[in-house]
Coordinates of C-alpha atoms in Angstrom, one line a residue:
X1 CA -19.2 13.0 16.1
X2 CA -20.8 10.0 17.3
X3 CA -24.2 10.1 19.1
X4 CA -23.4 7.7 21.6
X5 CA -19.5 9.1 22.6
X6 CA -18.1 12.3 22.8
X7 CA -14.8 10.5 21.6
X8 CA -14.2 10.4 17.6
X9 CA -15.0 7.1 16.6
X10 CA -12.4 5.6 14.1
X11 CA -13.3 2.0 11.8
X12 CA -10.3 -0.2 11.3
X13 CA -10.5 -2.1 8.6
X14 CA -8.2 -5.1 7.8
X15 CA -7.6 -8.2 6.1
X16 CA -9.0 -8.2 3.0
X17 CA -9.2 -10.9 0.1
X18 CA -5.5 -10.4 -1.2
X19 CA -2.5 -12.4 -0.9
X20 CA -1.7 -9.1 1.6
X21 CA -3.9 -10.1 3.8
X22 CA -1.7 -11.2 6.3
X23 CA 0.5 -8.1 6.2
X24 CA -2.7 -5.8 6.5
X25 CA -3.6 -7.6 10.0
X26 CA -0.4 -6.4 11.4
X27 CA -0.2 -3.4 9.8
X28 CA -4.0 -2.9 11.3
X29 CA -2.4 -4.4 14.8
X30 CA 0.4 -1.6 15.2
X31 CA -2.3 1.1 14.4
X32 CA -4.3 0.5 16.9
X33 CA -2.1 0.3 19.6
X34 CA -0.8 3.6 18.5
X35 CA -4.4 5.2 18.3
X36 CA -4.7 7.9 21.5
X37 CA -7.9 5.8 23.2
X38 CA -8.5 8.9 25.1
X39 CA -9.5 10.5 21.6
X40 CA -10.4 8.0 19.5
X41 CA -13.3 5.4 20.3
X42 CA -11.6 2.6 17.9
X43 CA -13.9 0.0 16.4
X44 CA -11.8 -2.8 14.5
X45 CA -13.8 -4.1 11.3
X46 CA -12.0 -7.5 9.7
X47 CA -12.6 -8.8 6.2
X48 CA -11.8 -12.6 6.0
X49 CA -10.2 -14.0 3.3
X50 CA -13.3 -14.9 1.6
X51 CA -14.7 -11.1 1.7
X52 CA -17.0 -11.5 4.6
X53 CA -17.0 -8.5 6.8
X54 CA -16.8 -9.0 10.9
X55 CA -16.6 -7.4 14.1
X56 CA -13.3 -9.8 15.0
X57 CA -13.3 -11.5 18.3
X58 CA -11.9 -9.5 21.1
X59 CA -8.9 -11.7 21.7
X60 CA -7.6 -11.2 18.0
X61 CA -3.9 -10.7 18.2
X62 CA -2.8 -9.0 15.3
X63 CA 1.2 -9.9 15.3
X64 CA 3.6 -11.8 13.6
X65 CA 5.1 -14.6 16.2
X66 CA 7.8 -16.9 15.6
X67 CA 7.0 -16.0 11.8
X68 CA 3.8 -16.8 12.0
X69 CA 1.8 -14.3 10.3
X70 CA -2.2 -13.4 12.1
X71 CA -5.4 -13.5 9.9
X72 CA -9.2 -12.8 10.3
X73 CA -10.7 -16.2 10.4
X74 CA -14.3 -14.9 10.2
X75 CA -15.5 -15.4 12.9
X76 CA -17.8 -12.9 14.6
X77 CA -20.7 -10.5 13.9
X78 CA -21.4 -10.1 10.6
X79 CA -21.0 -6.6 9.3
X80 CA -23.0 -4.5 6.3
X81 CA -22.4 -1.1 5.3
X82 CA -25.4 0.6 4.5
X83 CA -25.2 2.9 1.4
X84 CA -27.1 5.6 2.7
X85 CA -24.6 8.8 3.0
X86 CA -27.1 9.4 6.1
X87 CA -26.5 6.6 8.1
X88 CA -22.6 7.2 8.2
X89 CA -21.9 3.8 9.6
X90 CA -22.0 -0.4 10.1
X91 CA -24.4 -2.4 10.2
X92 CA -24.1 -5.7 12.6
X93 CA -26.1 -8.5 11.4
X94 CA -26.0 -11.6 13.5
X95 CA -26.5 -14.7 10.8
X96 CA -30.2 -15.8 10.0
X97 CA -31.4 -12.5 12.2
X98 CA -31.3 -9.9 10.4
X99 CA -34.7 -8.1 12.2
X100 CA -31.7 -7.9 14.7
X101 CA -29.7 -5.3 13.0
X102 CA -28.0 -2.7 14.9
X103 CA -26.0 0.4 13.3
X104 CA -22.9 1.7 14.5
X105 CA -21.8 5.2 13.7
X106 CA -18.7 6.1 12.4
X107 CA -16.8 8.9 12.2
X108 CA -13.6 7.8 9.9
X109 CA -12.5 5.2 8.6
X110 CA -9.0 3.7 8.1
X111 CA -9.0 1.4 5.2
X112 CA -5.8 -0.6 6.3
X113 CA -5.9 -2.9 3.4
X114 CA -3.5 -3.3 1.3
X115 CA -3.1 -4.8 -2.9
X116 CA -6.6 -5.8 -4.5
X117 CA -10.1 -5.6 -3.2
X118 CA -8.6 -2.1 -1.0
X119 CA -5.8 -0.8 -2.0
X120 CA -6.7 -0.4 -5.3
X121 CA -9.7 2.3 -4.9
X122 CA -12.9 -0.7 -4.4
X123 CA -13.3 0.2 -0.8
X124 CA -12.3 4.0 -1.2
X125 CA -15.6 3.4 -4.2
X126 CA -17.5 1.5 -1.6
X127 CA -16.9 4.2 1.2
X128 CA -17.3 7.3 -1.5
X129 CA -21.1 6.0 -2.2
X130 CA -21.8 5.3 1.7
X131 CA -20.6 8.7 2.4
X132 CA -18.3 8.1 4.8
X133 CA -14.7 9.9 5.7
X134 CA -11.5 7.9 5.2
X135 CA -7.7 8.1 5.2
X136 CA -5.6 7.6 2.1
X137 CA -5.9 8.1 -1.5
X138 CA -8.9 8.6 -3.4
X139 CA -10.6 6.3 -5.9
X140 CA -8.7 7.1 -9.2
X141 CA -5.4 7.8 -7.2
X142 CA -5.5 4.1 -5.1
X143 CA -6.4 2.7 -8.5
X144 CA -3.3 4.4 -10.5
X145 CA -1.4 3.9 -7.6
X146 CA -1.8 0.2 -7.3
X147 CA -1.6 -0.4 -11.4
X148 CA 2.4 -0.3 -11.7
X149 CA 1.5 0.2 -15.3
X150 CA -0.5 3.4 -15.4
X151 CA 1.6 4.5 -12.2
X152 CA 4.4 4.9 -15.0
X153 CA 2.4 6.3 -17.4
X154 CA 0.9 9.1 -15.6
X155 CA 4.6 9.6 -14.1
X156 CA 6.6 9.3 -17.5
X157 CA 3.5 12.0 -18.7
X158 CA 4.6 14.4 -16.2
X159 CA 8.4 14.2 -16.7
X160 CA 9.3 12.2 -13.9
X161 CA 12.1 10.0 -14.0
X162 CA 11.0 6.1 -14.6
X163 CA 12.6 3.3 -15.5
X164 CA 12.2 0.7 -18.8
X165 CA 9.6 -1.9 -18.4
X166 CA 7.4 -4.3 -20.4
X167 CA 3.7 -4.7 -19.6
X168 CA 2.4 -8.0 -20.0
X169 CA -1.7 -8.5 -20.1
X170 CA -3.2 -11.7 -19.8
X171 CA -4.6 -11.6 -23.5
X172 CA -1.4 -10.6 -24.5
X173 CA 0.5 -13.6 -22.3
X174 CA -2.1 -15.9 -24.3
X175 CA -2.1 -14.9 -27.7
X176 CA 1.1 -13.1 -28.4
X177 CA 3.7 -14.7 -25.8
X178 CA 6.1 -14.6 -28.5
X179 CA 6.1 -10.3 -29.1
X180 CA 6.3 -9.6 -25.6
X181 CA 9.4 -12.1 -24.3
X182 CA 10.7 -10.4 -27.3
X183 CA 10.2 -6.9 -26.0
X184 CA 11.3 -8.1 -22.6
X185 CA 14.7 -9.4 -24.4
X186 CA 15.6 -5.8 -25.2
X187 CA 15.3 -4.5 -21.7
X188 CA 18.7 -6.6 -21.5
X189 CA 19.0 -9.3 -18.2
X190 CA 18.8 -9.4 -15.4
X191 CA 15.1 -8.4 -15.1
X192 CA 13.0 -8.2 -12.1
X193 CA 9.3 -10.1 -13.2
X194 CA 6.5 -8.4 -10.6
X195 CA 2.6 -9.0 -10.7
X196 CA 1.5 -5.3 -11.7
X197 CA -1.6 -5.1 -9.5
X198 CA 0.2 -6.5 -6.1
X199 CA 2.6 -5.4 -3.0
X200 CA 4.3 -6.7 -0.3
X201 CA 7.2 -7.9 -2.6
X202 CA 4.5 -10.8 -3.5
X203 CA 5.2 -12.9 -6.3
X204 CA 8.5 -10.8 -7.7
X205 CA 11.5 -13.0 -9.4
X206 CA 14.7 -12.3 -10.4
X207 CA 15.6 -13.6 -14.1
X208 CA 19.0 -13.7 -15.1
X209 CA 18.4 -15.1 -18.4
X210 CA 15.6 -16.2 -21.7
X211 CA 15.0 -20.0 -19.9
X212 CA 13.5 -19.0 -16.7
X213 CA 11.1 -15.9 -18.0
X214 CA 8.2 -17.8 -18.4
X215 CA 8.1 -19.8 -14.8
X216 CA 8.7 -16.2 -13.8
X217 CA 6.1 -15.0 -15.1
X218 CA 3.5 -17.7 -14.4
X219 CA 4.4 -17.5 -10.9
X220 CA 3.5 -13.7 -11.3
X221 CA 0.4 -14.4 -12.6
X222 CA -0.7 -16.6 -9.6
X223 CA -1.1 -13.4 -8.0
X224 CA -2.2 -11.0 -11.0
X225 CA -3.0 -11.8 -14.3
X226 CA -1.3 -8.2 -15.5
X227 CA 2.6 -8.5 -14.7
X228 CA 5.1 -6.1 -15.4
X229 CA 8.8 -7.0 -16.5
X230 CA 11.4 -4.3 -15.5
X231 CA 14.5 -3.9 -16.6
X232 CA 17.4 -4.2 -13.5
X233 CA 18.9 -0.7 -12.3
X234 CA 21.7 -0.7 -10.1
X235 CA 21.2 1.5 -7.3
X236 CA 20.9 2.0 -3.5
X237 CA 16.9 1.3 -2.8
X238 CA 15.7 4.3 -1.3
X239 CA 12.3 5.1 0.3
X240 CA 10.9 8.6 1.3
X241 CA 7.0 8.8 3.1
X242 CA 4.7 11.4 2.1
X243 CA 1.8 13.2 3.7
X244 CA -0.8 15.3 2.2
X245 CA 0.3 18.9 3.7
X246 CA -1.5 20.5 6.3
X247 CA -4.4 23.9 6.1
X248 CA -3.9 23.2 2.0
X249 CA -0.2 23.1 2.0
X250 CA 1.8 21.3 -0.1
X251 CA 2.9 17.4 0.1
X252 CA 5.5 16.9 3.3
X253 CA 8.3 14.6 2.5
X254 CA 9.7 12.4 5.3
X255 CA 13.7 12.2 5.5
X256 CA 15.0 9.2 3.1
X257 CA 15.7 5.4 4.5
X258 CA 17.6 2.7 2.6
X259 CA 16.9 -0.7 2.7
X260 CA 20.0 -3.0 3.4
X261 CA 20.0 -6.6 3.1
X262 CA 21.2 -9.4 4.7
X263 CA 24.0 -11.0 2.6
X264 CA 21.6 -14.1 2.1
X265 CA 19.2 -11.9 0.0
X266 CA 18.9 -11.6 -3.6
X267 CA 17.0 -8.7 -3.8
X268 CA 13.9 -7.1 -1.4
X269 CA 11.4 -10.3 -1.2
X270 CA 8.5 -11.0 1.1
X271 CA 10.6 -13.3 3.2
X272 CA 13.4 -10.1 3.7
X273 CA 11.2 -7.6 4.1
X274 CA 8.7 -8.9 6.9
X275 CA 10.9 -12.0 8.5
X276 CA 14.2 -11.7 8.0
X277 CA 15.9 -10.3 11.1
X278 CA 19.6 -9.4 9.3
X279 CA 17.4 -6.3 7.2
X280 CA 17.9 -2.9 8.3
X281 CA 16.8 0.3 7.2
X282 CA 19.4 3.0 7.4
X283 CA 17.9 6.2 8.5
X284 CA 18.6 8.8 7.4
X285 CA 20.8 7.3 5.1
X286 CA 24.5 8.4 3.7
X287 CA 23.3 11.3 1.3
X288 CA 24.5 14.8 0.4
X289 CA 22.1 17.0 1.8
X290 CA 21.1 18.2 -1.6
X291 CA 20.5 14.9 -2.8
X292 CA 17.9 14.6 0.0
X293 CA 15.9 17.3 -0.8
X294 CA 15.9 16.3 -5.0
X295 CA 14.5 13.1 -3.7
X296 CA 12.1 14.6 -1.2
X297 CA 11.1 17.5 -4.2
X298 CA 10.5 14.2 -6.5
X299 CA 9.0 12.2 -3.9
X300 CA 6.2 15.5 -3.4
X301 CA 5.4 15.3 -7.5
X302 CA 4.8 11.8 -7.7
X303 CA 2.3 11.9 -4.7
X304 CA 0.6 15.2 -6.6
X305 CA 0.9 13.6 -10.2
X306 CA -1.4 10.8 -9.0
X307 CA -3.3 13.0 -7.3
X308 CA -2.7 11.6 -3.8
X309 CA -4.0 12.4 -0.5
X310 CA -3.3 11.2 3.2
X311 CA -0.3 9.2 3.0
X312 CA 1.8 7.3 0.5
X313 CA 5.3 6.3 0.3
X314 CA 7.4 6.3 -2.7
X315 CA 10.3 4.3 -3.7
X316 CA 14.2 4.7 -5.5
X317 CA 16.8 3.6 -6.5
X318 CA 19.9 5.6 -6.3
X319 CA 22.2 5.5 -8.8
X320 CA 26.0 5.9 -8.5
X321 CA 26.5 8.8 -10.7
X322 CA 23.8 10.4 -8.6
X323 CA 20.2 10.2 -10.8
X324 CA 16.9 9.8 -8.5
X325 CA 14.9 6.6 -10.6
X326 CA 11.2 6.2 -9.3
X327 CA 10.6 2.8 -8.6
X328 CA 6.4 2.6 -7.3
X329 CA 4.4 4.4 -5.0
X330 CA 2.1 2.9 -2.1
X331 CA -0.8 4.8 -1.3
X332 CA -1.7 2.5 1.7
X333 CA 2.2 1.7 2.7
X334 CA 2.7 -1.3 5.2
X335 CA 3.2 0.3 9.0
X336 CA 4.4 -2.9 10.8
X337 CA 7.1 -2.1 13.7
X338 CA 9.7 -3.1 11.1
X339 CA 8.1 -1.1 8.1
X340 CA 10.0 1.9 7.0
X341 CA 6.9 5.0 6.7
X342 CA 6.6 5.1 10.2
X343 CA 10.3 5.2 11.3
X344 CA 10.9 7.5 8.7
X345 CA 8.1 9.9 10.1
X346 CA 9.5 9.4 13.7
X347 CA 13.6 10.1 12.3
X348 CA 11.5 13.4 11.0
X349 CA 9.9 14.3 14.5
X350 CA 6.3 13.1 13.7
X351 CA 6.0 10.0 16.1
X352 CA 4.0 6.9 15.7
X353 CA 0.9 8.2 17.8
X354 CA 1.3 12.0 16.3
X355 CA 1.5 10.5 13.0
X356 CA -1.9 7.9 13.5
X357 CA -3.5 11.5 14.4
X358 CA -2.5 13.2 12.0
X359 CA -3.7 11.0 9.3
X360 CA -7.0 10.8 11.0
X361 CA -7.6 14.5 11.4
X362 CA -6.7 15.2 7.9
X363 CA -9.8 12.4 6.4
X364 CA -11.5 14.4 9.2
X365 CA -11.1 17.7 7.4
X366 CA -11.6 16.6 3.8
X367 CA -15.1 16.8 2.5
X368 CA -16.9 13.8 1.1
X369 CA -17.7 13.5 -2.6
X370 CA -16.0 15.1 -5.3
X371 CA -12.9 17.0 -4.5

């Protein structure tokens, strides 16, 4: 508990060096709103584009307006964390003062940050060696997690149900283009082109055919130089949320939602997901009650086969002669008023301000170092 409160006092950090970054500050936005202030003492933490870290300036508004999308500008008090598991907290650092340095304790924190540089197990790393608490997923499992790649590998290892694909490495891309649009040929077309180590539907093309695989690619590659080539499946897009279960219990699965599109959309881009207003999510959706729980009983051994804690919410497709196909998991899922994990929660009685707590209370529980 912090010295200088009695309340539990919670870091939000967002922003973050990835093309996410955006997404993140709203995601961050929503969460604090929903955090109960007489609880929590709530201490937002932004990390502008270029990695510096601040305390933001009060006024920060952390929504998307006529699609307009916020960011941390960097602007504010320059922040350090201290790696000294003692300390358990922040250090402000005004610039060229650093004899003024000033450390604020912190209880948890809630690493709101989604694709590289947060999602992907650097800031769980960074927070593991300070010592300090946090919500989410672990170092290897925010790592595996974010690498579509090994996500599939550890999945396909434990028998769960994945579909065909094509990893495509920067060497590889460079030295043996040739093999690998080969390989990606006998996936059959269409084929959905996706940086590996990204979310937020960022940088994802539909390719139809041999002439436009390469610009698809490339344009992957702007955000990761891994990309992954899968083939199509035909299906209803499904998504289920997760949460680590409570007093060592096993993973909770939220009731299913499915994404519907607008009939402008191709398929479940950036542009649908976060600003279109003709998307809905249908929950729960039209399912047979058993096919519900399969998907939930599948959705709880993807979240342990990673080893996942916290949170996470894993996505399907559906197929019409009823076969559950796991698409990815996102250990660090988007939880913007329109994103689907926290309606789902709230269609399964957890609401938004129950759920923020609960997530916080289980980091609280969880011991630091090696689990």
């Amino acid at each position: 508990m912090s010295q200088e409160s009695s309340k539990i006092r919670v870091a939000v950090v967002f922003g973050g060096r990835s093309s996410e970054h955006n997404i993140s500050c709203v995601t961050a936005g929503a969460v604090m709103a929903a955090i109960d202030r007489d609880r929590y003492e709530v201490v937002p933490v932004g990390i502008a584009r270029d990695g510096r870290w601040v305390l933001p300036p009060a006024d920060l508004h952390l929504a998307i307006e006529d699609g307009r999308l916020p960011e941390v500008s960097g602007e504010g008090s320059a922040l350090a964390l201290p790696f000294d598991p003692e300390s358990r907290g922040l250090m402000i650092v005004e610039p060229l003062k650093a004899s003024s340095a000033a450390l604020v304790d912190v209880d948890v924190v809630l690493p709101l940050l989604h694709g590289p540089y947060g999602e992907d197990g650097t800031i769980q790393g960074l927070l593991e060696i300070a010592g300090v608490r946090y919500v989410g997923a672990g170092v290897l499992a925010s790592a595996v997690g974010m690498d579509k790649g090994f996500m599939k590998l550890v999945w396909q290892a434990q028998g769960l149900p994945i579909g065909p694909y094509v990893i495509i490495t920067d060497r590889e891309w460079r030295r043996e283009r040739k093999r690998k649009i080969d390989e990606v040929k006998e996936l059959g077309w269409p084929v959905f082109v996706k940086p590996a180590r990204a979310g937020s539907s960022m940088g994802i093309s539909r390719v139809e055919a041999e002439p436009d695989l390469e610009a698809a690619i490339e344009a992957a590659r702007e955000h990761d130089p891994k990309v992954i080539v899968e083939a199509a499946i035909v299906g209803r897009e499904i998504e289920l949320g997760v949460l680590q279960g409570l007093d060592d219990g096993p993973p909770e699965a939220s009731l299913p939602a499915e994404v519907v599109m607008g009939s402008g959309a191709d398929f479940y881009d950036f542009e649908t997901k976060y600003l279109d207003s003709s998307l809905r999510l249908d929950i729960p959706p039209d399912l047979d009650p058993a096919a519900v729980e399969e998907a939930q009983r599948i959705a709880a051994q993807a979240f342990d086969a990673l080893d996942c804690e916290g949170l996470a919410r894993v996505d399907f497709f559906y197929t019409a002669d009823g076969r559950w196909i796991l698409n990815e998991i996102n250990t660090m899922p988007g939880c913007t008023p329109t994103s689907a994990f926290p309606q789902m929660w709230a269609a399964s009685g957890l609401d938004y301000p129950a759920l923020v707590d609960r997530l916080i209370q289980t980091a609280l529980r969880r011991s630091t170092g090696l689990r």
